């Protein structure tokens, strides 16, 4: 059984910038929720879109959130996981919204209007890798994405 390897901040940021789908964990008056989202990374913020009356739209404003992405190769028993924690802010400033759209706009896969943008500025970024680093394993090969 392999021991997990702690990832450095730079590798966590690279892996975070390589994805488009993650999960947000938040606390609500009715208990914890985990919500899958499409996201982008602009500077040091995870950007995602939602509807104003969703769980995220209702309880995510100015809340401390956790965001997680991962990838696993079940055949080779390898993988990694990255978690970011920080406070989410609704983005209303027209200049900031335009910058997000120019750099890397998150594109929700779910149907419907998702016109409420959030920026999660991480204050903690951690990750772990499990299994051997093999050149052929897709779990260890992030795809470079744009970031500002």
JSON list of C-alpha atoms in Angstrom, two decimals:
[
{"chain": "A", "resi": 1, "resn": "UNK", "atom": "CA", "xyz": [0.00, 0.00, 0.00]},
{"chain": "A", "resi": 2, "resn": "UNK", "atom": "CA", "xyz": [1.49, 3.36, -1.04]},
{"chain": "A", "resi": 3, "resn": "UNK", "atom": "CA", "xyz": [1.84, 6.28, 1.33]},
{"chain": "A", "resi": 4, "resn": "UNK", "atom": "CA", "xyz": [0.25, 9.59, 0.27]},
{"chain": "A", "resi": 5, "resn": "UNK", "atom": "CA", "xyz": [2.65, 12.31, -0.83]},
{"chain": "A", "resi": 6, "resn": "UNK", "atom": "CA", "xyz": [1.88, 15.90, 0.18]},
{"chain": "A", "resi": 7, "resn": "UNK", "atom": "CA", "xyz": [1.94, 18.26, -2.81]},
{"chain": "A", "resi": 8, "resn": "UNK", "atom": "CA", "xyz": [3.51, 21.69, -2.76]},
{"chain": "A", "resi": 9, "resn": "UNK", "atom": "CA", "xyz": [1.49, 24.84, -3.40]},
{"chain": "A", "resi": 10, "resn": "UNK", "atom": "CA", "xyz": [2.86, 25.27, -6.94]},
{"chain": "A", "resi": 11, "resn": "UNK", "atom": "CA", "xyz": [1.89, 21.74, -7.98]},
{"chain": "A", "resi": 12, "resn": "UNK", "atom": "CA", "xyz": [-1.54, 22.16, -6.37]},
{"chain": "A", "resi": 13, "resn": "UNK", "atom": "CA", "xyz": [-2.06, 25.39, -8.34]},
{"chain": "A", "resi": 14, "resn": "UNK", "atom": "CA", "xyz": [-0.98, 23.69, -11.59]},
{"chain": "A", "resi": 15, "resn": "UNK", "atom": "CA", "xyz": [-3.42, 20.83, -11.04]},
{"chain": "A", "resi": 16, "resn": "UNK", "atom": "CA", "xyz": [-6.17, 23.26, -10.09]},
{"chain": "A", "resi": 17, "resn": "UNK", "atom": "CA", "xyz": [-5.60, 25.20, -13.32]},
{"chain": "A", "resi": 18, "resn": "UNK", "atom": "CA", "xyz": [-5.80, 21.96, -15.34]},
{"chain": "A", "resi": 19, "resn": "UNK", "atom": "CA", "xyz": [-9.43, 21.20, -14.56]},
{"chain": "A", "resi": 20, "resn": "UNK", "atom": "CA", "xyz": [-12.92, 22.44, -15.34]},
{"chain": "A", "resi": 21, "resn": "UNK", "atom": "CA", "xyz": [-15.09, 20.49, -12.86]},
{"chain": "A", "resi": 22, "resn": "UNK", "atom": "CA", "xyz": [-14.82, 20.48, -9.08]},
{"chain": "A", "resi": 23, "resn": "UNK", "atom": "CA", "xyz": [-16.92, 20.25, -5.93]},
{"chain": "A", "resi": 24, "resn": "UNK", "atom": "CA", "xyz": [-17.75, 22.97, -3.43]},
{"chain": "A", "resi": 25, "resn": "UNK", "atom": "CA", "xyz": [-18.52, 22.13, 0.18]},
{"chain": "A", "resi": 26, "resn": "UNK", "atom": "CA", "xyz": [-20.54, 24.60, 2.19]},
{"chain": "A", "resi": 27, "resn": "UNK", "atom": "CA", "xyz": [-22.53, 24.73, 5.37]},
{"chain": "A", "resi": 28, "resn": "UNK", "atom": "CA", "xyz": [-26.19, 25.73, 5.40]},
{"chain": "A", "resi": 29, "resn": "UNK", "atom": "CA", "xyz": [-28.82, 25.96, 8.14]},
{"chain": "A", "resi": 30, "resn": "UNK", "atom": "CA", "xyz": [-30.08, 22.52, 7.07]},
{"chain": "A", "resi": 31, "resn": "UNK", "atom": "CA", "xyz": [-26.62, 20.94, 7.11]},
{"chain": "A", "resi": 32, "resn": "UNK", "atom": "CA", "xyz": [-23.59, 20.53, 4.83]},
{"chain": "A", "resi": 33, "resn": "UNK", "atom": "CA", "xyz": [-23.87, 20.38, 1.04]},
{"chain": "A", "resi": 34, "resn": "UNK", "atom": "CA", "xyz": [-21.45, 19.38, -1.70]},
{"chain": "A", "resi": 35, "resn": "UNK", "atom": "CA", "xyz": [-22.19, 20.97, -5.06]},
{"chain": "A", "resi": 36, "resn": "UNK", "atom": "CA", "xyz": [-20.45, 20.07, -8.34]},
{"chain": "A", "resi": 37, "resn": "UNK", "atom": "CA", "xyz": [-19.52, 23.11, -10.45]},
{"chain": "A", "resi": 38, "resn": "UNK", "atom": "CA", "xyz": [-17.70, 24.02, -13.62]},
{"chain": "A", "resi": 39, "resn": "UNK", "atom": "CA", "xyz": [-14.95, 26.47, -12.78]},
{"chain": "A", "resi": 40, "resn": "UNK", "atom": "CA", "xyz": [-12.01, 28.45, -14.03]},
{"chain": "A", "resi": 41, "resn": "UNK", "atom": "CA", "xyz": [-8.99, 29.96, -12.29]},
{"chain": "A", "resi": 42, "resn": "UNK", "atom": "CA", "xyz": [-8.24, 33.66, -12.71]},
{"chain": "A", "resi": 43, "resn": "UNK", "atom": "CA", "xyz": [-5.17, 34.86, -10.85]},
{"chain": "A", "resi": 44, "resn": "UNK", "atom": "CA", "xyz": [-5.47, 33.20, -7.41]},
{"chain": "A", "resi": 45, "resn": "UNK", "atom": "CA", "xyz": [-9.24, 32.78, -7.43]},
{"chain": "A", "resi": 46, "resn": "UNK", "atom": "CA", "xyz": [-11.52, 29.91, -8.38]},
{"chain": "A", "resi": 47, "resn": "UNK", "atom": "CA", "xyz": [-14.38, 31.37, -10.42]},
{"chain": "A", "resi": 48, "resn": "UNK", "atom": "CA", "xyz": [-17.74, 29.65, -10.83]},
{"chain": "A", "resi": 49, "resn": "UNK", "atom": "CA", "xyz": [-21.26, 30.59, -11.88]},
{"chain": "A", "resi": 50, "resn": "UNK", "atom": "CA", "xyz": [-24.59, 29.74, -10.32]},
{"chain": "A", "resi": 51, "resn": "UNK", "atom": "CA", "xyz": [-28.16, 30.97, -10.03]},
{"chain": "A", "resi": 52, "resn": "UNK", "atom": "CA", "xyz": [-29.06, 33.52, -7.35]},
{"chain": "A", "resi": 53, "resn": "UNK", "atom": "CA", "xyz": [-31.54, 31.18, -5.63]},
{"chain": "A", "resi": 54, "resn": "UNK", "atom": "CA", "xyz": [-29.45, 28.00, -5.66]},
{"chain": "A", "resi": 55, "resn": "UNK", "atom": "CA", "xyz": [-27.82, 26.59, -2.53]},
{"chain": "A", "resi": 56, "resn": "UNK", "atom": "CA", "xyz": [-24.59, 28.34, -3.56]},
{"chain": "A", "resi": 57, "resn": "UNK", "atom": "CA", "xyz": [-26.33, 31.59, -4.46]},
{"chain": "A", "resi": 58, "resn": "UNK", "atom": "CA", "xyz": [-28.22, 31.65, -1.17]},
{"chain": "A", "resi": 59, "resn": "UNK", "atom": "CA", "xyz": [-25.57, 30.43, 1.27]},
{"chain": "A", "resi": 60, "resn": "UNK", "atom": "CA", "xyz": [-22.25, 30.95, -0.55]},
{"chain": "A", "resi": 61, "resn": "UNK", "atom": "CA", "xyz": [-22.02, 34.74, -0.41]},
{"chain": "A", "resi": 62, "resn": "UNK", "atom": "CA", "xyz": [-19.15, 35.81, 1.85]},
{"chain": "A", "resi": 63, "resn": "UNK", "atom": "CA", "xyz": [-19.02, 32.26, 3.25]},
{"chain": "A", "resi": 64, "resn": "UNK", "atom": "CA", "xyz": [-15.96, 30.16, 3.96]},
{"chain": "A", "resi": 65, "resn": "UNK", "atom": "CA", "xyz": [-16.02, 27.35, 1.41]},
{"chain": "A", "resi": 66, "resn": "UNK", "atom": "CA", "xyz": [-13.94, 24.32, 0.54]},
{"chain": "A", "resi": 67, "resn": "UNK", "atom": "CA", "xyz": [-13.31, 23.41, -3.10]},
{"chain": "A", "resi": 68, "resn": "UNK", "atom": "CA", "xyz": [-11.98, 20.02, -4.22]},
{"chain": "A", "resi": 69, "resn": "UNK", "atom": "CA", "xyz": [-10.80, 18.45, -7.46]},
{"chain": "A", "resi": 70, "resn": "UNK", "atom": "CA", "xyz": [-9.27, 15.04, -8.01]},
{"chain": "A", "resi": 71, "resn": "UNK", "atom": "CA", "xyz": [-8.30, 12.50, -10.60]},
{"chain": "A", "resi": 72, "resn": "UNK", "atom": "CA", "xyz": [-7.79, 8.75, -10.22]},
{"chain": "A", "resi": 73, "resn": "UNK", "atom": "CA", "xyz": [-6.44, 5.99, -12.40]},
{"chain": "A", "resi": 74, "resn": "UNK", "atom": "CA", "xyz": [-8.25, 2.90, -11.14]},
{"chain": "A", "resi": 75, "resn": "UNK", "atom": "CA", "xyz": [-6.14, 0.50, -13.17]},
{"chain": "A", "resi": 76, "resn": "UNK", "atom": "CA", "xyz": [-2.83, 1.68, -11.68]},
{"chain": "A", "resi": 77, "resn": "UNK", "atom": "CA", "xyz": [-4.16, 2.76, -8.25]},
{"chain": "A", "resi": 78, "resn": "UNK", "atom": "CA", "xyz": [-2.78, 6.27, -8.62]},
{"chain": "A", "resi": 79, "resn": "UNK", "atom": "CA", "xyz": [-4.35, 9.65, -8.26]},
{"chain": "A", "resi": 80, "resn": "UNK", "atom": "CA", "xyz": [-4.29, 13.05, -6.71]},
{"chain": "A", "resi": 81, "resn": "UNK", "atom": "CA", "xyz": [-6.58, 15.41, -4.86]},
{"chain": "A", "resi": 82, "resn": "UNK", "atom": "CA", "xyz": [-6.35, 19.18, -4.36]},
{"chain": "A", "resi": 83, "resn": "UNK", "atom": "CA", "xyz": [-8.36, 21.23, -1.88]},
{"chain": "A", "resi": 84, "resn": "UNK", "atom": "CA", "xyz": [-8.68, 25.00, -1.67]},
{"chain": "A", "resi": 85, "resn": "UNK", "atom": "CA", "xyz": [-10.31, 26.86, 1.18]},
{"chain": "A", "resi": 86, "resn": "UNK", "atom": "CA", "xyz": [-11.27, 30.50, 1.33]},
{"chain": "A", "resi": 87, "resn": "UNK", "atom": "CA", "xyz": [-14.04, 33.07, 1.36]},
{"chain": "A", "resi": 88, "resn": "UNK", "atom": "CA", "xyz": [-16.34, 33.34, -1.66]},
{"chain": "A", "resi": 89, "resn": "UNK", "atom": "CA", "xyz": [-17.35, 36.74, -2.96]},
{"chain": "A", "resi": 90, "resn": "UNK", "atom": "CA", "xyz": [-20.08, 37.50, -5.47]},
{"chain": "A", "resi": 91, "resn": "UNK", "atom": "CA", "xyz": [-18.53, 39.34, -8.43]},
{"chain": "A", "resi": 92, "resn": "UNK", "atom": "CA", "xyz": [-20.56, 42.38, -9.46]},
{"chain": "A", "resi": 93, "resn": "UNK", "atom": "CA", "xyz": [-17.88, 44.78, -10.71]},
{"chain": "A", "resi": 94, "resn": "UNK", "atom": "CA", "xyz": [-18.19, 45.16, -14.51]},
{"chain": "A", "resi": 95, "resn": "UNK", "atom": "CA", "xyz": [-14.42, 45.48, -15.00]},
{"chain": "A", "resi": 96, "resn": "UNK", "atom": "CA", "xyz": [-13.73, 42.33, -12.99]},
{"chain": "A", "resi": 97, "resn": "UNK", "atom": "CA", "xyz": [-16.46, 40.41, -14.85]},
{"chain": "A", "resi": 98, "resn": "UNK", "atom": "CA", "xyz": [-14.98, 41.49, -18.19]},
{"chain": "A", "resi": 99, "resn": "UNK", "atom": "CA", "xyz": [-11.51, 40.35, -17.06]},
{"chain": "A", "resi": 100, "resn": "UNK", "atom": "CA", "xyz": [-12.92, 36.94, -16.07]},
{"chain": "A", "resi": 101, "resn": "UNK", "atom": "CA", "xyz": [-14.59, 36.63, -19.48]},
{"chain": "A", "resi": 102, "resn": "UNK", "atom": "CA", "xyz": [-11.35, 37.56, -21.28]},
{"chain": "A", "resi": 103, "resn": "UNK", "atom": "CA", "xyz": [-9.02, 35.34, -19.23]},
{"chain": "A", "resi": 104, "resn": "UNK", "atom": "CA", "xyz": [-11.03, 32.15, -18.74]},
{"chain": "A", "resi": 105, "resn": "UNK", "atom": "CA", "xyz": [-14.79, 32.22, -18.28]},
{"chain": "A", "resi": 106, "resn": "UNK", "atom": "CA", "xyz": [-16.28, 29.21, -16.51]},
{"chain": "A", "resi": 107, "resn": "UNK", "atom": "CA", "xyz": [-18.74, 27.42, -18.79]},
{"chain": "A", "resi": 108, "resn": "UNK", "atom": "CA", "xyz": [-21.48, 25.60, -16.86]},
{"chain": "A", "resi": 109, "resn": "UNK", "atom": "CA", "xyz": [-22.56, 22.28, -18.31]},
{"chain": "A", "resi": 110, "resn": "UNK", "atom": "CA", "xyz": [-25.94, 22.49, -16.58]},
{"chain": "A", "resi": 111, "resn": "UNK", "atom": "CA", "xyz": [-28.73, 24.22, -18.47]},
{"chain": "A", "resi": 112, "resn": "UNK", "atom": "CA", "xyz": [-30.35, 27.45, -17.37]},
{"chain": "A", "resi": 113, "resn": "UNK", "atom": "CA", "xyz": [-29.18, 30.95, -16.59]},
{"chain": "A", "resi": 114, "resn": "UNK", "atom": "CA", "xyz": [-26.13, 30.97, -14.34]},
{"chain": "A", "resi": 115, "resn": "UNK", "atom": "CA", "xyz": [-25.48, 34.70, -14.20]},
{"chain": "A", "resi": 116, "resn": "UNK", "atom": "CA", "xyz": [-24.20, 34.99, -10.62]},
{"chain": "A", "resi": 117, "resn": "UNK", "atom": "CA", "xyz": [-20.40, 34.83, -10.62]},
{"chain": "A", "resi": 118, "resn": "UNK", "atom": "CA", "xyz": [-18.41, 33.92, -7.52]},
{"chain": "A", "resi": 119, "resn": "UNK", "atom": "CA", "xyz": [-14.69, 34.24, -6.89]},
{"chain": "A", "resi": 120, "resn": "UNK", "atom": "CA", "xyz": [-13.23, 31.99, -4.22]},
{"chain": "A", "resi": 121, "resn": "UNK", "atom": "CA", "xyz": [-9.90, 33.53, -3.20]},
{"chain": "A", "resi": 122, "resn": "UNK", "atom": "CA", "xyz": [-8.03, 30.69, -1.58]},
{"chain": "A", "resi": 123, "resn": "UNK", "atom": "CA", "xyz": [-6.21, 31.18, 1.71]},
{"chain": "A", "resi": 124, "resn": "UNK", "atom": "CA", "xyz": [-5.24, 27.52, 1.89]},
{"chain": "A", "resi": 125, "resn": "UNK", "atom": "CA", "xyz": [-4.24, 25.27, -1.00]},
{"chain": "A", "resi": 126, "resn": "UNK", "atom": "CA", "xyz": [-3.22, 21.69, -0.22]},
{"chain": "A", "resi": 127, "resn": "UNK", "atom": "CA", "xyz": [-3.01, 18.41, -2.07]},
{"chain": "A", "resi": 128, "resn": "UNK", "atom": "CA", "xyz": [-1.95, 14.80, -1.98]},
{"chain": "A", "resi": 129, "resn": "UNK", "atom": "CA", "xyz": [-0.83, 12.25, -4.53]},
{"chain": "A", "resi": 130, "resn": "UNK", "atom": "CA", "xyz": [-1.20, 8.52, -4.08]},
{"chain": "A", "resi": 131, "resn": "UNK", "atom": "CA", "xyz": [0.65, 5.88, -6.05]},
{"chain": "A", "resi": 132, "resn": "UNK", "atom": "CA", "xyz": [3.77, 5.90, -8.18]},
{"chain": "A", "resi": 133, "resn": "UNK", "atom": "CA", "xyz": [4.41, 8.71, -10.62]},
{"chain": "A", "resi": 134, "resn": "UNK", "atom": "CA", "xyz": [4.41, 6.89, -13.92]},
{"chain": "A", "resi": 135, "resn": "UNK", "atom": "CA", "xyz": [4.85, 8.73, -17.19]},
{"chain": "A", "resi": 136, "resn": "UNK", "atom": "CA", "xyz": [1.98, 6.83, -18.78]},
{"chain": "A", "resi": 137, "resn": "UNK", "atom": "CA", "xyz": [-0.57, 7.54, -16.07]},
{"chain": "A", "resi": 138, "resn": "UNK", "atom": "CA", "xyz": [-3.16, 10.17, -16.95]},
{"chain": "A", "resi": 139, "resn": "UNK", "atom": "CA", "xyz": [-3.67, 10.76, -13.22]},
{"chain": "A", "resi": 140, "resn": "UNK", "atom": "CA", "xyz": [-0.26, 12.41, -13.13]},
{"chain": "A", "resi": 141, "resn": "UNK", "atom": "CA", "xyz": [-0.36, 14.49, -16.30]},
{"chain": "A", "resi": 142, "resn": "UNK", "atom": "CA", "xyz": [-2.26, 17.78, -15.94]},
{"chain": "A", "resi": 143, "resn": "UNK", "atom": "CA", "xyz": [-3.38, 19.65, -19.02]},
{"chain": "A", "resi": 144, "resn": "UNK", "atom": "CA", "xyz": [-2.21, 23.26, -19.09]},
{"chain": "A", "resi": 145, "resn": "UNK", "atom": "CA", "xyz": [-5.04, 25.81, -19.13]},
{"chain": "A", "resi": 146, "resn": "UNK", "atom": "CA", "xyz": [-5.07, 29.58, -19.46]},
{"chain": "A", "resi": 147, "resn": "UNK", "atom": "CA", "xyz": [-4.87, 31.71, -16.34]},
{"chain": "A", "resi": 148, "resn": "UNK", "atom": "CA", "xyz": [-4.33, 35.39, -15.71]}
]
